[in-house]
PDB file of C-alpha atoms and ligand atoms in Angstrom:
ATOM      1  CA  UNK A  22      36.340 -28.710   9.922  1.00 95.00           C
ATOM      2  CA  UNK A  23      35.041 -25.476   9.771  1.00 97.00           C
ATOM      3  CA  UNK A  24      31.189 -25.247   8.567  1.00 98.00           C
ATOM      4  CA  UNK A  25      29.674 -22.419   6.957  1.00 98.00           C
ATOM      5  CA  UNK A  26      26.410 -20.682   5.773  1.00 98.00           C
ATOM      6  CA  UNK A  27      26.804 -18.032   2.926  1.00 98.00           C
ATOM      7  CA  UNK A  28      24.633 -15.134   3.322  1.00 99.00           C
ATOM      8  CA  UNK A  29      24.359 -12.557   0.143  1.00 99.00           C
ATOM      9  CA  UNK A  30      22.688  -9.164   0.937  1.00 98.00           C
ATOM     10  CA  UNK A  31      21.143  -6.473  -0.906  1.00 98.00           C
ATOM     11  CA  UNK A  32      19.568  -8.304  -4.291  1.00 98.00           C
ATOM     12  CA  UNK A  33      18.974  -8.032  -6.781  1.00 98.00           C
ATOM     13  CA  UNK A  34      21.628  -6.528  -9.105  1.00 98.00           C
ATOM     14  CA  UNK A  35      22.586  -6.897 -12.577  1.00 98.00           C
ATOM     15  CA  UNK A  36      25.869  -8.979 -11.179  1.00 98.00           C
ATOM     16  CA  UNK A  37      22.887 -11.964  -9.680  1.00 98.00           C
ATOM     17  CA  UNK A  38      23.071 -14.388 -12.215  1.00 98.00           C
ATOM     18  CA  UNK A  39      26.550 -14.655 -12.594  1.00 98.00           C
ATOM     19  CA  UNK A  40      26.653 -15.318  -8.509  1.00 98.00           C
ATOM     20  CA  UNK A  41      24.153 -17.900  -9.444  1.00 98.00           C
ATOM     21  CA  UNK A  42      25.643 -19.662 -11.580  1.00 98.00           C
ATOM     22  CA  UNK A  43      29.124 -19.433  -9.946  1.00 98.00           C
ATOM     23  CA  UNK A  44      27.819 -21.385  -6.317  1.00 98.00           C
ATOM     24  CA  UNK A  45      25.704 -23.572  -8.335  1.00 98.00           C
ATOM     25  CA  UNK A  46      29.166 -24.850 -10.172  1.00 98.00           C
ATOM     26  CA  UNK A  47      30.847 -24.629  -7.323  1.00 98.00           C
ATOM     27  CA  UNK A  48      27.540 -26.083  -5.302  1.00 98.00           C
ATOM     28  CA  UNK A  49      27.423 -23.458  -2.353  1.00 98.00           C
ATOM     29  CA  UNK A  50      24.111 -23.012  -1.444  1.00 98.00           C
ATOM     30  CA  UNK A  51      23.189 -19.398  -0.456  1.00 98.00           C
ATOM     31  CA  UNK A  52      20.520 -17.811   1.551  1.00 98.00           C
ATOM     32  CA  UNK A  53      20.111 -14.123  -0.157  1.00 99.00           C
ATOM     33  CA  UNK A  54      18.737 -11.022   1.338  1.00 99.00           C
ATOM     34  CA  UNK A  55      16.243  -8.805  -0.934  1.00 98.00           C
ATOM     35  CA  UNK A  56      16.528  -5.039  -0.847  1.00 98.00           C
ATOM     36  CA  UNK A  57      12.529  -4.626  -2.318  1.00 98.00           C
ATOM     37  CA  UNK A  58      13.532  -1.804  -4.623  1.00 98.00           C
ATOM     38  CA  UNK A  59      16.587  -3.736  -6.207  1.00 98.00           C
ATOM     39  CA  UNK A  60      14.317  -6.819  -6.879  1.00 98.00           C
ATOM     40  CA  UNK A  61      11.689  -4.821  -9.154  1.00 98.00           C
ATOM     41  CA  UNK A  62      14.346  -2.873 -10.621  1.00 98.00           C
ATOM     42  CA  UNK A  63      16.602  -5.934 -11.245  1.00 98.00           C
ATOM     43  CA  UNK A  64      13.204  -8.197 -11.494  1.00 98.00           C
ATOM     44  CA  UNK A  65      14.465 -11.069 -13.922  1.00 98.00           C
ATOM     45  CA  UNK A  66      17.619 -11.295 -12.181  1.00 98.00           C
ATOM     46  CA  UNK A  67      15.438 -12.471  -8.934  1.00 98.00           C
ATOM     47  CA  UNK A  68      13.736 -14.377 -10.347  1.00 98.00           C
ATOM     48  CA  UNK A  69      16.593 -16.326 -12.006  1.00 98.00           C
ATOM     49  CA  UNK A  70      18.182 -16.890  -8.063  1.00 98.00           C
ATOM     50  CA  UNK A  71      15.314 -17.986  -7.239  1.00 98.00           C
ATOM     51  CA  UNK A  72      14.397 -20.831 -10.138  1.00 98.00           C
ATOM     52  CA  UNK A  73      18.570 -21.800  -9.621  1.00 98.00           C
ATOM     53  CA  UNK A  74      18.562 -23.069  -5.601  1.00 97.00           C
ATOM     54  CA  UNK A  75      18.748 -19.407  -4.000  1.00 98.00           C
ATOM     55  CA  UNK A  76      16.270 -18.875  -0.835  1.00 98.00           C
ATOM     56  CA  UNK A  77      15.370 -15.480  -0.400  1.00 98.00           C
ATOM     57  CA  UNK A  78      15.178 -13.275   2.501  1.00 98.00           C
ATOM     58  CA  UNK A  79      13.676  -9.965   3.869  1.00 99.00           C
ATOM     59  CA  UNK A  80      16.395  -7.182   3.587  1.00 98.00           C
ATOM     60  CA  UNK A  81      13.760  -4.598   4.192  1.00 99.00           C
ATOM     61  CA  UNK A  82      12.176  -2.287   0.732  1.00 98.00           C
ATOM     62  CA  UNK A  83      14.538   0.764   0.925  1.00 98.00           C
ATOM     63  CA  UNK A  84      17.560  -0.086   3.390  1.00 98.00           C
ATOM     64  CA  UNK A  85      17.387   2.359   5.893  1.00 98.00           C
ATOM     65  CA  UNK A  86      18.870   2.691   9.270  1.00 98.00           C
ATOM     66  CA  UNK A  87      16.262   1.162  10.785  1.00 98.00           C
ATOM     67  CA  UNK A  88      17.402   2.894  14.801  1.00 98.00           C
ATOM     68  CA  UNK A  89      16.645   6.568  12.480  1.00 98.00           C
ATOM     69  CA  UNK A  90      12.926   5.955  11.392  1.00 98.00           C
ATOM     70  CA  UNK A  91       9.821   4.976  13.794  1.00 98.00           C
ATOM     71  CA  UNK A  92       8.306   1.588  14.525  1.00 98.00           C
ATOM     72  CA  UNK A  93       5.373   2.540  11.981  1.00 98.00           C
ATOM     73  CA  UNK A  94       7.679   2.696   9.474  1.00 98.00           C
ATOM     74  CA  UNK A  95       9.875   0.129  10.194  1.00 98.00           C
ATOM     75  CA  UNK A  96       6.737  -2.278  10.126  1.00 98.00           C
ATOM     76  CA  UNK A  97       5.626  -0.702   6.110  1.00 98.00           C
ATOM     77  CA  UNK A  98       9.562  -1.047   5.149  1.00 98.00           C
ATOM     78  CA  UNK A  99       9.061  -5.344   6.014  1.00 98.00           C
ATOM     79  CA  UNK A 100       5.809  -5.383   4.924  1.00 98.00           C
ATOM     80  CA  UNK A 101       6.174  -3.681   1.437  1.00 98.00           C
ATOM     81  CA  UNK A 102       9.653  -6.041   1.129  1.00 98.00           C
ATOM     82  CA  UNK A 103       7.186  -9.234   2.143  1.00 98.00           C
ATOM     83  CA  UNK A 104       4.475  -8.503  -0.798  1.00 98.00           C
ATOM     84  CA  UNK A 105       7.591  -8.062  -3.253  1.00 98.00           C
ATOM     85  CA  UNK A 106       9.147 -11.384  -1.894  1.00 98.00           C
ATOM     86  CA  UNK A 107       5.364 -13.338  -2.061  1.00 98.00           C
ATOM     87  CA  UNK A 108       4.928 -11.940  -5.639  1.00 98.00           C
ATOM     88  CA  UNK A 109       8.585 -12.974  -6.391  1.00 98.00           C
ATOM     89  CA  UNK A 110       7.872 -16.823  -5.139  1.00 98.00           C
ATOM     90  CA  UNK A 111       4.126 -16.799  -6.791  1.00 98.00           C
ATOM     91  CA  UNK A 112       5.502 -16.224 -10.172  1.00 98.00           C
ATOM     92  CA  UNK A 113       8.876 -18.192 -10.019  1.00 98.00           C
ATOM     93  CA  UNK A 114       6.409 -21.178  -8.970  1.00 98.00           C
ATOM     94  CA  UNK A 115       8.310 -21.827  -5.896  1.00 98.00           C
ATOM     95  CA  UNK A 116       7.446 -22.295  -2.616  1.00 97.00           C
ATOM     96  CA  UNK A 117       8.062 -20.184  -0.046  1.00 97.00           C
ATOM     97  CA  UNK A 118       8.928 -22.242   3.385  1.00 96.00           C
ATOM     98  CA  UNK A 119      10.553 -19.544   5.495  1.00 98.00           C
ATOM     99  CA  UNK A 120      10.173 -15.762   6.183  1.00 98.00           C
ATOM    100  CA  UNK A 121      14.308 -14.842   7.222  1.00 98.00           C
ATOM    101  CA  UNK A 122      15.322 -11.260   8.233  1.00 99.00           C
ATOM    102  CA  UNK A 123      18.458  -9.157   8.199  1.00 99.00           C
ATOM    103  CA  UNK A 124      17.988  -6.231   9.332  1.00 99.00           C
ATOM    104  CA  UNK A 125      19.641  -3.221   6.775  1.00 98.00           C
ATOM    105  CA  UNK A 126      23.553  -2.182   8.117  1.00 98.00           C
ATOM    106  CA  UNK A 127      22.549  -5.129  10.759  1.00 98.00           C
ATOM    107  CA  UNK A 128      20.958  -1.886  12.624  1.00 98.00           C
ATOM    108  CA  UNK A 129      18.213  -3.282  15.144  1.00 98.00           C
ATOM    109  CA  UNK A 130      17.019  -0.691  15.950  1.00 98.00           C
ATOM    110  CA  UNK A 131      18.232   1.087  19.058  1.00 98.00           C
ATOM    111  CA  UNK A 132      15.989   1.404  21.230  1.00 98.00           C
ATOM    112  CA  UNK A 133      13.381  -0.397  19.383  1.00 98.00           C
ATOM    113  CA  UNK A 134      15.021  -3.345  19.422  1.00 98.00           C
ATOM    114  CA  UNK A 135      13.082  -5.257  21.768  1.00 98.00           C
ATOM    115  CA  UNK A 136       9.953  -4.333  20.069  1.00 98.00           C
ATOM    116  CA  UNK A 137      11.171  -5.089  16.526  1.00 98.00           C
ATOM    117  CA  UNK A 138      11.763  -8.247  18.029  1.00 98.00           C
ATOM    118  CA  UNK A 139       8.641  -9.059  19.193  1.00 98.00           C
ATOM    119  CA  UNK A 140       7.079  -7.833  15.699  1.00 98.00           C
ATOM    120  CA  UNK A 141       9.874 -10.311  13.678  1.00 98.00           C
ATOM    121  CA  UNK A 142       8.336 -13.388  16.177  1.00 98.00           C
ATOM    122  CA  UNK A 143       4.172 -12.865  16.186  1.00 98.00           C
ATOM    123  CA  UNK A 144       5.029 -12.339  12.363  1.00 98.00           C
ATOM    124  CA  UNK A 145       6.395 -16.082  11.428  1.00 97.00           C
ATOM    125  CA  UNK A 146       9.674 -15.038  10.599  1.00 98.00           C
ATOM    126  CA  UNK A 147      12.026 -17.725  10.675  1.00 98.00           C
ATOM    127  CA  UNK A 148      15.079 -17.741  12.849  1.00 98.00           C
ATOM    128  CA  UNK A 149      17.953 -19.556  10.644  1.00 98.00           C
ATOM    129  CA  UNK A 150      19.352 -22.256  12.564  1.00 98.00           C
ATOM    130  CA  UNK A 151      22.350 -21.011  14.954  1.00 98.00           C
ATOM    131  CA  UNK A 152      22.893 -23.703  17.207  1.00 97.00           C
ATOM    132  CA  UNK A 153      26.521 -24.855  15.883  1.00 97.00           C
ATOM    133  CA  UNK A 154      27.613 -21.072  16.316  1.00 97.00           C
ATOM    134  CA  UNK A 155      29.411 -21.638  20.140  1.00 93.00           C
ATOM    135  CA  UNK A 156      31.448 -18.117  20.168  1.00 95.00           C
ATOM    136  CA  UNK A 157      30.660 -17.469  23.756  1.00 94.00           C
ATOM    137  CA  UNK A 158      30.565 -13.139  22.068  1.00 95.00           C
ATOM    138  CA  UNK A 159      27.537 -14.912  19.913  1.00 97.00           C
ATOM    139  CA  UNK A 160      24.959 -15.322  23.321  1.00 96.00           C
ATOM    140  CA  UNK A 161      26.968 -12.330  25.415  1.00 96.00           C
ATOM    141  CA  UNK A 162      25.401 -10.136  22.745  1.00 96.00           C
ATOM    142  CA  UNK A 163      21.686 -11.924  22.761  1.00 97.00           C
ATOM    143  CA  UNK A 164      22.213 -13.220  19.108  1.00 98.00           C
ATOM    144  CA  UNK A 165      21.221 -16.645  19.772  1.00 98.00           C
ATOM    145  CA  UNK A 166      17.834 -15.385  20.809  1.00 98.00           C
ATOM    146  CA  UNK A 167      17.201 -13.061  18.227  1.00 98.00           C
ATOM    147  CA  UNK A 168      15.202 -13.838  15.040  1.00 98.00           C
ATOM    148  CA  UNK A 169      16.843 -11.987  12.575  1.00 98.00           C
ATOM    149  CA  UNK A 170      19.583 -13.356  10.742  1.00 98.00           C
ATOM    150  CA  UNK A 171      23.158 -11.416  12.083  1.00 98.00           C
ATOM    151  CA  UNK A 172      26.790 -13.014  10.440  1.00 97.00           C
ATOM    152  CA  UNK A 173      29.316 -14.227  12.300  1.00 97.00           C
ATOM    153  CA  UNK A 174      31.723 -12.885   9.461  1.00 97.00           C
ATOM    154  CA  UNK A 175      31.741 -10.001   7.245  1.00 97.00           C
ATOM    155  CA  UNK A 176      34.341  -9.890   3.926  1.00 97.00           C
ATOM    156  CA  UNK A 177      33.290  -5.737   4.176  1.00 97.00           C
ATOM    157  CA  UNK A 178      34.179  -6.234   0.349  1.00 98.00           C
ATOM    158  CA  UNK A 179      31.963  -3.722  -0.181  1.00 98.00           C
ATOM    159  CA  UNK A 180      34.252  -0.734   1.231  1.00 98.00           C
ATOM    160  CA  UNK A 181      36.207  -1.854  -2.235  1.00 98.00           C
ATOM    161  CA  UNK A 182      35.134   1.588  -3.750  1.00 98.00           C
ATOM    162  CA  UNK A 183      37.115   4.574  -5.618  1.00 97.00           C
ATOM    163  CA  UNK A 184      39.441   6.172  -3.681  1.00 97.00           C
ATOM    164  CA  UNK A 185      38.606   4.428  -0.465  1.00 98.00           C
ATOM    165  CA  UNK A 186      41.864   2.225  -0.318  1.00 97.00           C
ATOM    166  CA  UNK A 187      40.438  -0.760   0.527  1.00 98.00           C
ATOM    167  CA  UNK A 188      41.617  -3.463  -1.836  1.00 98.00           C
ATOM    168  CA  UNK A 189      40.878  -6.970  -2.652  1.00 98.00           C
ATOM    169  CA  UNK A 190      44.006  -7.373  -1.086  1.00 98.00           C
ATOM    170  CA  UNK A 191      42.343  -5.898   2.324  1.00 98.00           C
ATOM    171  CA  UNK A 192      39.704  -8.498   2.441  1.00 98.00           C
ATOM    172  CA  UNK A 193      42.094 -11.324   2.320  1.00 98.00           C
ATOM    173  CA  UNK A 194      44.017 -10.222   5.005  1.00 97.00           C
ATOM    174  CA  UNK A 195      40.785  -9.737   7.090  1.00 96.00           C
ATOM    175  CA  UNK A 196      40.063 -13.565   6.141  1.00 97.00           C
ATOM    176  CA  UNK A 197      43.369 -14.713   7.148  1.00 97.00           C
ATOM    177  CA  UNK A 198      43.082 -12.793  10.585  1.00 96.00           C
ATOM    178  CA  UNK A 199      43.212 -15.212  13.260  1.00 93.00           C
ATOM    179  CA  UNK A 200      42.237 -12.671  15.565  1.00 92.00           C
ATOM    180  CA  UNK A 201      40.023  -9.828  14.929  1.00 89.00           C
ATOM    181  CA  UNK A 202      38.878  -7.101  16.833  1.00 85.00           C
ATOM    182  CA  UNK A 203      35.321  -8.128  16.593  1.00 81.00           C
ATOM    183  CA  UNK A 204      33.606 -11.220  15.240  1.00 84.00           C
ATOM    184  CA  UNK A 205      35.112 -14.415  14.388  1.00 92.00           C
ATOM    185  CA  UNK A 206      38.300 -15.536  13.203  1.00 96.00           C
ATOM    186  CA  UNK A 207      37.408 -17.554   9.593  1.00 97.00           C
ATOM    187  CA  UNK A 208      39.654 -19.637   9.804  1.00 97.00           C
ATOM    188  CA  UNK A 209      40.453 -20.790  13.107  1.00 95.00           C
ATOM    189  CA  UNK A 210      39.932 -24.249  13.427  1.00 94.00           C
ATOM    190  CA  UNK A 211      36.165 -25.768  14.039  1.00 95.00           C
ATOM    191  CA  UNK A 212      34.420 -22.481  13.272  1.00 96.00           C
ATOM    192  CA  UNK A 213      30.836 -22.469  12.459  1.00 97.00           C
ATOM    193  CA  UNK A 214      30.113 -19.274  10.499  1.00 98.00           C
ATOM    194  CA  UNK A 215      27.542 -17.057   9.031  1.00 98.00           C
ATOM    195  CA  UNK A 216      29.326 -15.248   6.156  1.00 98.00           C
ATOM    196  CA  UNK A 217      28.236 -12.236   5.048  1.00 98.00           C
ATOM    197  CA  UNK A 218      28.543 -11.223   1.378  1.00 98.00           C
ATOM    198  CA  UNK A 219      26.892  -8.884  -0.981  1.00 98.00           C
ATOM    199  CA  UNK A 220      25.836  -8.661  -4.654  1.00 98.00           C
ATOM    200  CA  UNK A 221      27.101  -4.973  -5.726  1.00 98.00           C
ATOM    201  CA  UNK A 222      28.025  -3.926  -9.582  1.00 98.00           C
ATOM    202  CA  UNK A 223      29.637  -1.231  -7.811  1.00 98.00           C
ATOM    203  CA  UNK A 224      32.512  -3.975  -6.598  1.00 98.00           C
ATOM    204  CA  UNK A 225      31.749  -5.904  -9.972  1.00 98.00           C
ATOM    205  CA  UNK A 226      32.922  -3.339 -11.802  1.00 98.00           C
ATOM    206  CA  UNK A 227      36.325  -2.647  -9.892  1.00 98.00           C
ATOM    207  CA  UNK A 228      36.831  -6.377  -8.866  1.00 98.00           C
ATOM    208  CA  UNK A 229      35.479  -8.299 -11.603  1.00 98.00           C
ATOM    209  CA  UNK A 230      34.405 -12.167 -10.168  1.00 98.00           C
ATOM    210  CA  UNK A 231      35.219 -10.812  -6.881  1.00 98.00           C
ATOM    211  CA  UNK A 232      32.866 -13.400  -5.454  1.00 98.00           C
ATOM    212  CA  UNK A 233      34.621 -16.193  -6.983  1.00 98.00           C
ATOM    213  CA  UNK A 234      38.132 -14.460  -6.104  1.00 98.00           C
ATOM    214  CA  UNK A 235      37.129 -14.807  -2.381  1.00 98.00           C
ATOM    215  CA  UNK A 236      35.113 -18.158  -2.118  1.00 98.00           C
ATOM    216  CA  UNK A 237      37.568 -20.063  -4.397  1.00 98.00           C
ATOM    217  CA  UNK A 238      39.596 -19.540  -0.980  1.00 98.00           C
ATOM    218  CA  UNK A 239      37.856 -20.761   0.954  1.00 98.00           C
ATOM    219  CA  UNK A 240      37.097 -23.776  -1.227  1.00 98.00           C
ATOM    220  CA  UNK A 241      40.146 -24.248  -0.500  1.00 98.00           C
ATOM    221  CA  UNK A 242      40.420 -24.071   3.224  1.00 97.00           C
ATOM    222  CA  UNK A 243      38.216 -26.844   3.031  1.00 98.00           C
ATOM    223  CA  UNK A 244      35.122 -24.847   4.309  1.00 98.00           C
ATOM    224  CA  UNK A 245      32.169 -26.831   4.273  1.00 98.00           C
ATOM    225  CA  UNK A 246      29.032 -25.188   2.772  1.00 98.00           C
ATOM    226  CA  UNK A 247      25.640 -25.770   4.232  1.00 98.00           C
ATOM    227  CA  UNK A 248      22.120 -25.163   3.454  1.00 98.00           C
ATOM    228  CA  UNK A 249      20.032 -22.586   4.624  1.00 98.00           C
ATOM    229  CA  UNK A 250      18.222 -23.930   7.775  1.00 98.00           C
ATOM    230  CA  UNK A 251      15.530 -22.541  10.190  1.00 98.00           C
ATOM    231  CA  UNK A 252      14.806 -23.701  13.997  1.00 96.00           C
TER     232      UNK A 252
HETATM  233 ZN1   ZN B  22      22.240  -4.440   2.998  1.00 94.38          ZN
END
């Protein structure tokens, strides 16, 4: 059996609702990460994830590379994405039981990495529970002790752009790879994975559905879909 929990980065976008109401048809529960900008500029789109099942995460408020800016402003880019995210929950009415983070480009920050850290812990952000992910790569790299949320697997659907090449096609093969150069192999046998997806218009609009075009696979394959969950 391989077991799964599907991560969506950088909401909101105009493409949201149609996610939505995809994995709710298809029940997939999803943990999403919030760009702050893209949630007040696509505002009703968050807010219509987050009445429909999605839990929503910390993706930082302008996406930079966090290893390229200072400590100071790493700390204002999760704060201002925290007060969007607390006045996203307040007026949806929902509750908000955990804090994740993913850190923009999965950049954690050089050599402020230990300190960011420490920051992501004495703030109450939640670690998402990782103890089914046994790729012995997972705790060589320190992931399992980390707070932030990292992936396990990353579709990279989002290098689908003009002129780049990179084709639906491209992603399948990637999923199909039984041995990659780095991460984990989707579907080898008894994986436990943290997928990594995103919600772009920008691949919309070249690959329409292109969600449902790569998770009807994996429906499938059999992949079971959990629920966001926190240690
Ligand atoms: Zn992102």
């Amino acid at each position: 059996m391989i077991r799964a929990l599907l991560t969506i980065d950088d909401i909101a976008s105009r493409n949201t609702p149609a996610i939505i109401d995809y994995l709710q048809d298809k029940q997939i529960p999803v943990l999403m990460f919030a760009w702050g900008e893209n949630v007040e500029r696509y505002h009703d789109e968050a807010i219509y994830a987050l009445k429909n099942g999605a839990v929503i995460g910390n993706h930082s408020y302008t996406h930079p590379h966090f290893s390229e800016i200072s400590f100071d402003q790493c700390v204002k880019e999760i704060e201002k994405c925290e007060s969007v995210l607390d006045g996203l929950y307040s007026e949806a009415g929902v509750e908000r039981r955990c804090r994740p983070f993913r850190f923009p480009y999965g950049d954690k920050g050089g050599d402020k990495k230990e300190l960011l850290q420490k920051y992501l812990a004495d703030h109450g952000f939640s670690k998402v529970d990782d103890t089914g992910i046994t790729y012995p790569w997972w705790k060589a790299e320190g992931l399992d002790k980390d707070i932030d949320t990292f992936w396990t697997f990353d579709f990279m659907e989002y290098n689908i752009r003009p002129g780049s090449g990179f084709t639906l096609d491209n992603v399948f093969e990637r999923m199909h790879n039984l041995n990659p150069q780095s991460g984990a192999a989707l579907f080898e046998d008894d994986g436990c994975h943290l997928l990594l997806l995103h919600a772009h218009d920008e691949t919309e609009e070249l690959v329409p559905m292109y969600y449902s075009k790569i998770l009807d696979e994996l429906i499938a394959k059999e992949v079971v879909f959990e629920k966001p969950a926190f240690l």
